[in-house]
Each structure stands twice: as C-alpha cells, then as structure tokens.
Coordinates of C-alpha atoms in Angstrom, one line a residue:
X494 CA -71.5 7.5 7.8
X495 CA -72.7 8.2 4.9
X496 CA -76.0 7.0 3.8
X497 CA -74.9 3.9 1.5
X498 CA -72.8 3.2 3.8
X499 CA -76.4 2.1 6.3
X500 CA -77.5 0.7 3.8
X501 CA -74.2 -1.9 2.5
X502 CA -75.0 -2.7 5.8
X503 CA -78.7 -3.3 5.9
X504 CA -78.4 -5.0 2.9
X505 CA -75.7 -7.7 5.3
X506 CA -78.1 -7.8 7.5
X507 CA -80.9 -9.2 5.3
X508 CA -78.6 -12.2 3.5
X509 CA -77.7 -12.8 6.5
X510 CA -81.5 -13.1 7.4
X511 CA -81.6 -14.5 4.2
X512 CA -79.6 -17.4 5.0
X513 CA -80.1 -17.9 8.9
X514 CA -84.0 -19.1 7.8
X515 CA -83.4 -20.1 5.0
X516 CA -80.9 -22.6 5.3
X517 CA -82.3 -25.1 8.0
X518 CA -84.8 -24.9 5.9
X519 CA -83.1 -25.6 2.8
X520 CA -81.5 -27.9 5.6
X521 CA -84.7 -29.6 6.2
X522 CA -85.4 -29.8 2.2
X523 CA -82.2 -32.3 1.8
X524 CA -82.7 -34.5 4.8
X525 CA -85.9 -35.5 2.8
X526 CA -83.9 -37.5 1.3
X527 CA -80.9 -38.0 3.5
X528 CA -82.7 -39.3 7.0
X529 CA -86.2 -40.0 6.1
X530 CA -86.7 -43.6 6.0
X531 CA -90.2 -43.6 4.9
X532 CA -93.5 -41.6 3.1
X533 CA -94.5 -40.4 7.0
X534 CA -91.1 -38.8 8.2
X535 CA -90.5 -37.5 4.7
X536 CA -94.1 -35.9 5.3
X537 CA -92.7 -34.7 8.9
X538 CA -89.4 -33.0 7.5
X539 CA -91.9 -31.0 5.2
X540 CA -94.3 -30.4 7.8
X541 CA -91.9 -28.5 10.2
X542 CA -90.9 -26.3 7.6
X543 CA -94.6 -25.9 5.9
X544 CA -95.6 -22.9 7.7
X545 CA -92.9 -21.1 7.6
X546 CA -90.5 -21.6 4.1
X547 CA -92.2 -18.9 2.3
X548 CA -92.1 -15.9 4.7
X549 CA -87.7 -16.6 5.3
X550 CA -88.3 -16.4 0.9
X551 CA -89.1 -13.4 1.7
X552 CA -85.9 -11.8 2.9
X553 CA -84.3 -12.5 -0.8
X554 CA -87.1 -11.1 -2.1
X555 CA -85.9 -7.7 0.3
X556 CA -82.4 -8.4 0.4
X557 CA -82.9 -7.7 -4.2
X558 CA -85.2 -5.4 -4.4
X559 CA -83.1 -3.3 -1.6
X560 CA -80.0 -4.0 -4.2
X561 CA -81.2 -2.9 -7.4
X562 CA -82.9 0.2 -5.8
X563 CA -80.2 1.3 -3.7
X564 CA -77.4 0.0 -6.1
X565 CA -78.3 -0.4 -9.7
X566 CA -74.7 -0.6 -11.4
X567 CA -74.6 -3.5 -8.8
X568 CA -77.5 -5.3 -9.8
X569 CA -76.8 -4.3 -13.4
X570 CA -73.3 -6.4 -13.3
X571 CA -74.4 -8.6 -10.8
X572 CA -77.8 -9.7 -12.5
X573 CA -76.3 -10.0 -15.3
X574 CA -72.3 -11.3 -15.7
X575 CA -73.9 -14.4 -12.7
X576 CA -77.3 -14.6 -15.2
X577 CA -77.5 -18.5 -15.7
X578 CA -77.1 -20.2 -11.4
X579 CA -79.1 -16.5 -10.5
X580 CA -82.3 -18.2 -13.4
X581 CA -81.1 -21.9 -12.1
X582 CA -82.1 -20.8 -8.6
X583 CA -84.5 -19.0 -9.3
X584 CA -86.4 -21.5 -11.2
X585 CA -85.2 -24.0 -8.3
X586 CA -87.0 -22.2 -6.0
X587 CA -90.7 -21.0 -7.7
X588 CA -90.8 -25.7 -8.5
X589 CA -89.4 -26.8 -4.6
X590 CA -91.9 -24.0 -3.7
X591 CA -95.1 -25.8 -5.9
X592 CA -93.8 -29.3 -5.0
X593 CA -94.3 -28.6 -1.3
X594 CA -97.5 -27.4 -2.3
X595 CA -98.4 -30.2 -5.3
X596 CA -96.2 -33.2 -3.6
X597 CA -100.5 -33.7 -0.9
X598 CA -102.3 -33.0 -3.7
X599 CA -103.1 -36.4 -5.4
X600 CA -102.9 -39.5 -2.1
X601 CA -100.2 -41.7 -5.3
X602 CA -97.3 -43.5 -4.7
X603 CA -96.0 -41.9 -8.0
X604 CA -96.6 -38.6 -7.2
X605 CA -96.1 -38.1 -3.7
X606 CA -92.4 -39.5 -4.3
X607 CA -91.8 -37.0 -7.8
X608 CA -92.4 -34.2 -5.4
X609 CA -89.9 -35.9 -2.9
X610 CA -87.3 -35.4 -5.8
X611 CA -87.8 -32.2 -6.8
X612 CA -88.1 -31.0 -2.6
X613 CA -84.4 -33.3 -2.4
X614 CA -82.6 -31.3 -5.6
X615 CA -84.2 -27.5 -5.9
X616 CA -82.9 -27.4 -1.5
X617 CA -79.8 -29.1 -2.5
X618 CA -78.8 -27.0 -5.9
X619 CA -79.8 -23.2 -4.2
X620 CA -78.1 -24.7 -1.0
X621 CA -74.7 -25.2 -3.1
X622 CA -75.4 -22.0 -5.6
X623 CA -75.5 -19.1 -3.6
X624 CA -72.0 -20.3 -2.2
X625 CA -70.1 -20.3 -5.4
X626 CA -72.1 -16.8 -5.8
X627 CA -71.1 -15.1 -2.7
X628 CA -67.4 -16.5 -3.6
X629 CA -67.3 -14.7 -6.4
X630 CA -68.6 -11.5 -5.5
X631 CA -65.8 -11.8 -2.7
X632 CA -62.8 -13.4 -4.8
X633 CA -64.1 -10.9 -7.3
X634 CA -65.4 -11.3 -11.2
X635 CA -63.8 -9.6 -15.1
X636 CA -65.2 -6.0 -14.9
X637 CA -64.2 -4.1 -17.5
X638 CA -64.2 -0.1 -17.0
X639 CA -67.5 -0.2 -18.0
X640 CA -68.9 -1.6 -14.6
X641 CA -69.8 -4.8 -17.4
X642 CA -69.3 -8.8 -16.4
X643 CA -66.6 -9.7 -19.3
X644 CA -66.5 -13.5 -18.1
X645 CA -68.4 -16.3 -18.6
X646 CA -70.0 -19.5 -16.8
X647 CA -67.2 -21.1 -16.4
X648 CA -65.2 -18.3 -15.2
X649 CA -67.7 -18.8 -11.9
X650 CA -66.5 -22.2 -11.3
X651 CA -62.4 -21.6 -9.4
X652 CA -61.7 -23.9 -6.6
X653 CA -62.4 -20.8 -3.7
X654 CA -66.0 -20.5 -5.4
X655 CA -66.9 -24.3 -5.4
X656 CA -65.3 -24.1 -1.8
X657 CA -67.9 -21.5 -1.1
X658 CA -70.4 -23.7 -2.2
X659 CA -69.7 -27.0 -0.2
X660 CA -69.6 -24.9 2.8
X661 CA -73.0 -23.4 2.5
X662 CA -74.2 -27.3 1.4
X663 CA -72.5 -29.1 4.2
X664 CA -74.3 -25.9 6.7
X665 CA -76.8 -25.4 5.9
X666 CA -77.7 -29.3 6.2
X667 CA -76.8 -29.4 9.2
X668 CA -78.2 -26.2 10.2
X669 CA -82.0 -28.1 9.3
X670 CA -80.9 -31.5 10.9
X671 CA -79.8 -29.4 14.4
X672 CA -83.9 -27.7 13.6
X673 CA -85.3 -31.2 12.8
X674 CA -84.1 -32.5 16.2
X675 CA -85.0 -29.0 18.0
X676 CA -89.2 -29.3 16.2
X677 CA -89.2 -33.1 16.3
X678 CA -90.2 -36.3 18.7
X679 CA -89.4 -39.8 18.3
X680 CA -87.2 -42.0 16.7
X681 CA -85.8 -39.1 14.1
X682 CA -85.2 -37.0 16.1
X683 CA -82.2 -39.2 17.8
X684 CA -81.4 -39.7 13.8
X685 CA -81.4 -35.8 13.7
X686 CA -79.1 -35.3 16.1
X687 CA -76.5 -38.4 14.9
X688 CA -76.4 -37.1 11.3
X689 CA -75.7 -33.3 13.2
X690 CA -73.0 -34.5 14.3
X691 CA -71.6 -35.7 11.6
X692 CA -72.4 -33.0 9.5
X693 CA -71.3 -30.2 11.4
X694 CA -67.8 -32.3 11.9
X695 CA -68.0 -31.9 8.1
X696 CA -69.0 -28.5 7.4
X697 CA -66.0 -27.6 10.4
X698 CA -63.6 -29.2 8.3
X699 CA -64.5 -26.9 4.9
X700 CA -65.5 -23.7 7.0
X701 CA -62.7 -23.8 7.9
X702 CA -60.7 -24.0 4.9
X703 CA -63.0 -21.6 3.5
X704 CA -63.4 -18.7 6.2
X705 CA -59.6 -18.9 7.1
X706 CA -58.6 -18.2 2.9
X707 CA -60.9 -15.2 2.8
X708 CA -59.1 -14.1 5.3
X709 CA -54.9 -14.5 4.0
X710 CA -56.7 -13.7 0.3
X711 CA -59.5 -10.8 1.5
X712 CA -59.3 -10.4 5.4
X713 CA -58.5 -7.3 7.8
X714 CA -58.6 -7.2 11.6
X715 CA -62.5 -7.1 11.2
X716 CA -63.2 -9.7 9.4
X717 CA -61.1 -12.4 11.7
X718 CA -62.6 -10.8 14.2
X719 CA -66.3 -11.8 13.2
X720 CA -64.7 -15.6 11.5
X721 CA -62.7 -16.1 14.8
X722 CA -67.3 -16.7 16.4
X723 CA -67.8 -18.6 13.3
X724 CA -65.7 -21.0 14.4
X725 CA -66.4 -20.8 18.3
X726 CA -69.9 -21.2 17.8
X727 CA -69.9 -24.1 15.4
X728 CA -67.3 -25.7 18.0
X729 CA -69.7 -25.2 20.3
X730 CA -72.9 -25.9 18.5
X731 CA -71.5 -29.4 17.8
X732 CA -70.8 -29.6 20.8
X733 CA -74.3 -29.0 22.2
X734 CA -76.1 -31.3 20.2
X735 CA -74.3 -34.4 21.0
X736 CA -75.0 -33.4 24.9
X737 CA -78.9 -33.3 22.8
X738 CA -78.9 -29.3 24.0
X739 CA -80.7 -28.6 20.0
X740 CA -82.1 -25.4 21.3
X741 CA -78.5 -23.8 21.7
X742 CA -77.1 -25.8 18.9
X743 CA -79.9 -24.0 17.2
X744 CA -78.9 -20.9 18.1
X745 CA -74.8 -21.1 17.8
X746 CA -75.3 -22.4 14.1
X747 CA -77.8 -19.6 13.0
X748 CA -74.4 -17.6 14.8
X749 CA -72.0 -19.1 12.9
X750 CA -73.5 -18.9 9.5
X751 CA -74.5 -15.3 11.0
X752 CA -70.8 -14.4 11.7
X753 CA -69.6 -16.3 8.5
X754 CA -71.9 -13.9 5.7
X755 CA -70.5 -10.6 8.0
X756 CA -67.3 -11.7 7.7
X757 CA -67.9 -12.1 3.3
X758 CA -69.3 -8.5 3.7
X759 CA -66.7 -7.1 6.2
X760 CA -63.3 -8.3 3.4
X761 CA -65.9 -7.3 1.2
X762 CA -66.0 -3.5 1.8
X763 CA -66.1 -0.5 -0.1
X764 CA -66.3 -2.5 -2.3
X765 CA -69.9 -4.4 -3.8
X766 CA -67.5 -6.1 -6.3
X767 CA -64.3 -6.1 -7.1
X768 CA -62.9 -6.1 -10.2
X769 CA -59.8 -9.0 -11.1
X770 CA -59.1 -7.0 -14.3
X771 CA -58.4 -3.7 -12.4
X772 CA -59.2 -2.6 -8.6
X773 CA -59.9 0.5 -10.8
X774 CA -63.2 -0.8 -11.7
X775 CA -64.0 -2.2 -8.7
X776 CA -68.2 -1.3 -8.8
X777 CA -67.6 0.1 -4.6
X778 CA -70.5 1.7 -1.8
X779 CA -70.4 5.7 -3.8
X780 CA -69.8 4.5 -7.5
X781 CA -72.4 2.2 -7.9
X782 CA -75.5 3.8 -5.2
X783 CA -78.2 5.9 -6.2
X784 CA -78.9 9.3 -5.7
X785 CA -79.4 10.5 -1.7
X786 CA -82.4 11.6 -1.8
X787 CA -83.2 7.9 -3.1
X788 CA -81.9 6.5 -0.5
X789 CA -82.7 8.5 2.5
X790 CA -86.9 7.6 0.9
X791 CA -85.7 4.2 1.6
X792 CA -84.6 4.0 5.1
X793 CA -87.5 6.2 6.3
X794 CA -89.9 3.5 4.2
X795 CA -87.5 0.5 5.9
X796 CA -87.4 1.9 9.5
X797 CA -91.5 1.7 9.4
X798 CA -92.1 -1.4 7.8
X799 CA -89.2 -3.6 8.5
X800 CA -90.3 -4.0 12.6
X801 CA -94.1 -4.5 11.0
X802 CA -92.8 -7.5 8.9
X803 CA -90.3 -8.7 12.2
X804 CA -93.3 -9.1 14.7
X805 CA -95.2 -10.8 11.7
X806 CA -92.6 -13.1 11.3
X807 CA -92.5 -14.0 14.8
X808 CA -95.2 -14.2 15.6
X809 CA -96.0 -17.4 13.0
X810 CA -91.9 -18.9 15.3
X811 CA -94.7 -18.5 17.8
X812 CA -97.7 -19.9 16.8
X813 CA -96.1 -23.3 15.2
X814 CA -93.5 -24.1 17.9
X815 CA -94.8 -27.4 18.6
X816 CA -92.8 -30.7 17.8
X817 CA -94.4 -32.8 15.8
X818 CA -93.3 -36.7 15.9
X819 CA -95.1 -39.4 13.0
X820 CA -97.8 -39.9 15.7
X821 CA -99.3 -36.9 14.5
X822 CA -99.4 -37.7 10.3
X823 CA -102.9 -39.7 10.3
X824 CA -102.2 -40.7 7.1
X825 CA -98.9 -40.6 5.2
X826 CA -101.1 -41.1 1.9
X827 CA -103.6 -36.9 1.9

C-alpha cells in the first residue's frame, strides 16, 4: 500500500468520525422542532450538545484540510463543482454556531424562537445536502479530460443522490433521537425513545434501498460486507432502543453510520471522484494526490496530533457525561 492509499483511508476515517459525531448533533437540532414541546425542552435538547457540537466540527475541518493537502486535484474539482451546495452547508454551519451562542443572550421569547428556527433549518439542510454530495461523488459527475467539473447544479439533483440525502437526513435524526434518550431524564426521554423507533424504521427502509442501489452499481465483495454490517447494526439499534437500552442503541447507530460511509469509500476506491463522461477522465488516488514528500510530512504530523485530539475530545465527553432534564433548567428565559 502506497502513501496516497493510506491517506485515502485516513480521509475516509475523518469523514466517518464527522458523520458519527456531527450526525447526532444535527439530529438533536432537528428534534428541537419535532420532539420538544416548549422552550424549556428545547433548552434541554440544546444543552445536551452544547459542550460538544463545536468539537465535532473539528473533524470536518480536518477532513477538508487533509483532502486539500493530500489530494489537491480532488479538492479543486470537488469544491468548484459542488460550489453552491458546499457554500449553503458552510453558511448553515456558521449561522448554526451563531444561533447556539446567541439564543440565550436575551430573554425575549421572539428572540429565542427566531434562533431556534435557525438551529432547526441549519441542522436539517446540511444533514440532507451531505448525503446528496456523497451520492454524487460515488455515482460520478461530469468531469472532462482536464479534471474539471462541466456539469451544473441541477445535474447534482438526480434520484440516487436525492435518496442519499434522505438517508443521511433520517439516519442522523434517528441517531440524534437515540442520543437524546441517552442524555436526558423524565418525560422527554420516553418520547425520544418512541420517536427514535419511528425514525429508525423510516431510516432503515430508505437506507436499505440506497445501499442495495450502491452495491449493485458500484460495489464489490468488501463493500457488500460493509453493507451487511450497516444493515445488521441498524436493525440492532432499533431493537435495543425499543427495550430501553439507549447506550447499546447509540453504539449500534454509530456502527451503522461507520459501515455505511465505509461502504461508500470502498465503492469509490481507487477513484476519488469518477467521471460520468469517460472513466479515463476519473480522478484517482494516484493522479489526484500530492507528491510522496508532502504525504510523508503529513503522515508524521497526523501521527503526532491525532492522538492528542482524540484524548481531548474523549475527555470532553467524559466530563459532560451526565443526563439532564427540565428540572435542571432553572429559568427558560435565561
């Protein structure tokens, strides 16, 4: 295995980490409108992810930075071709962060309600668009012989990619509902369990269709194994939330996301961005990568920094591990 293969795997791991962690906080953001009944319950939901949501986004920054450094041709084609959807995602992430910080700055109901609308939409839109983006990457897009995207925005809205978007939307919301049940107490915990069960069944139907479609069109033996793991884990996550084992359910929903994203990257390899015009014009791990010297420097840096980041993030989750409920919210107006 050469260094560009290693970095393809590392970038896949970074995206898995991002979707595992940011997936549930996107889901909790969506649940602020679907599950919470009043401002106090919305405050409880926001507090469950308050200490960790910004740390989860580190995985996205690292994945984007690693792609830029290790595969500059891939980065250039991806960000120019997907410019509008990625810009929408970026704006959503910025507004979402501002909403978390500013919602409690003033006590007026209208002020807080407006920021809660922002949290809902800026959680839902990226959860949908990430699936659309990765669906197109796996399916292949219009790349010419100069490795430039020659399609338009509407080419990205094909049935396969839209199904991928619905899968990430429902799967992340299910993941968030399980996390909410794991992190709360009282009535909201019971309702989170029931909603997780419904969301899990919807996500299972959509995910099964998307994964089978991926396997038939792009899969091999390894991707088939990943697909089976994802399906079994999702069934297990639904079964364990039904009997009230939230910890097991959260672990299994995380395995579902891990295996599903792994399947997409296994379906891609050795391509990083296939061309739908001519397979010879596809970007691959070899023709899109940086020089061996650059990859060697990056490997040393990643080897030193990655354990420190993992230790810090694990410590953060440990410190804020307790469950919370509405009785912990002294005054919803502040």
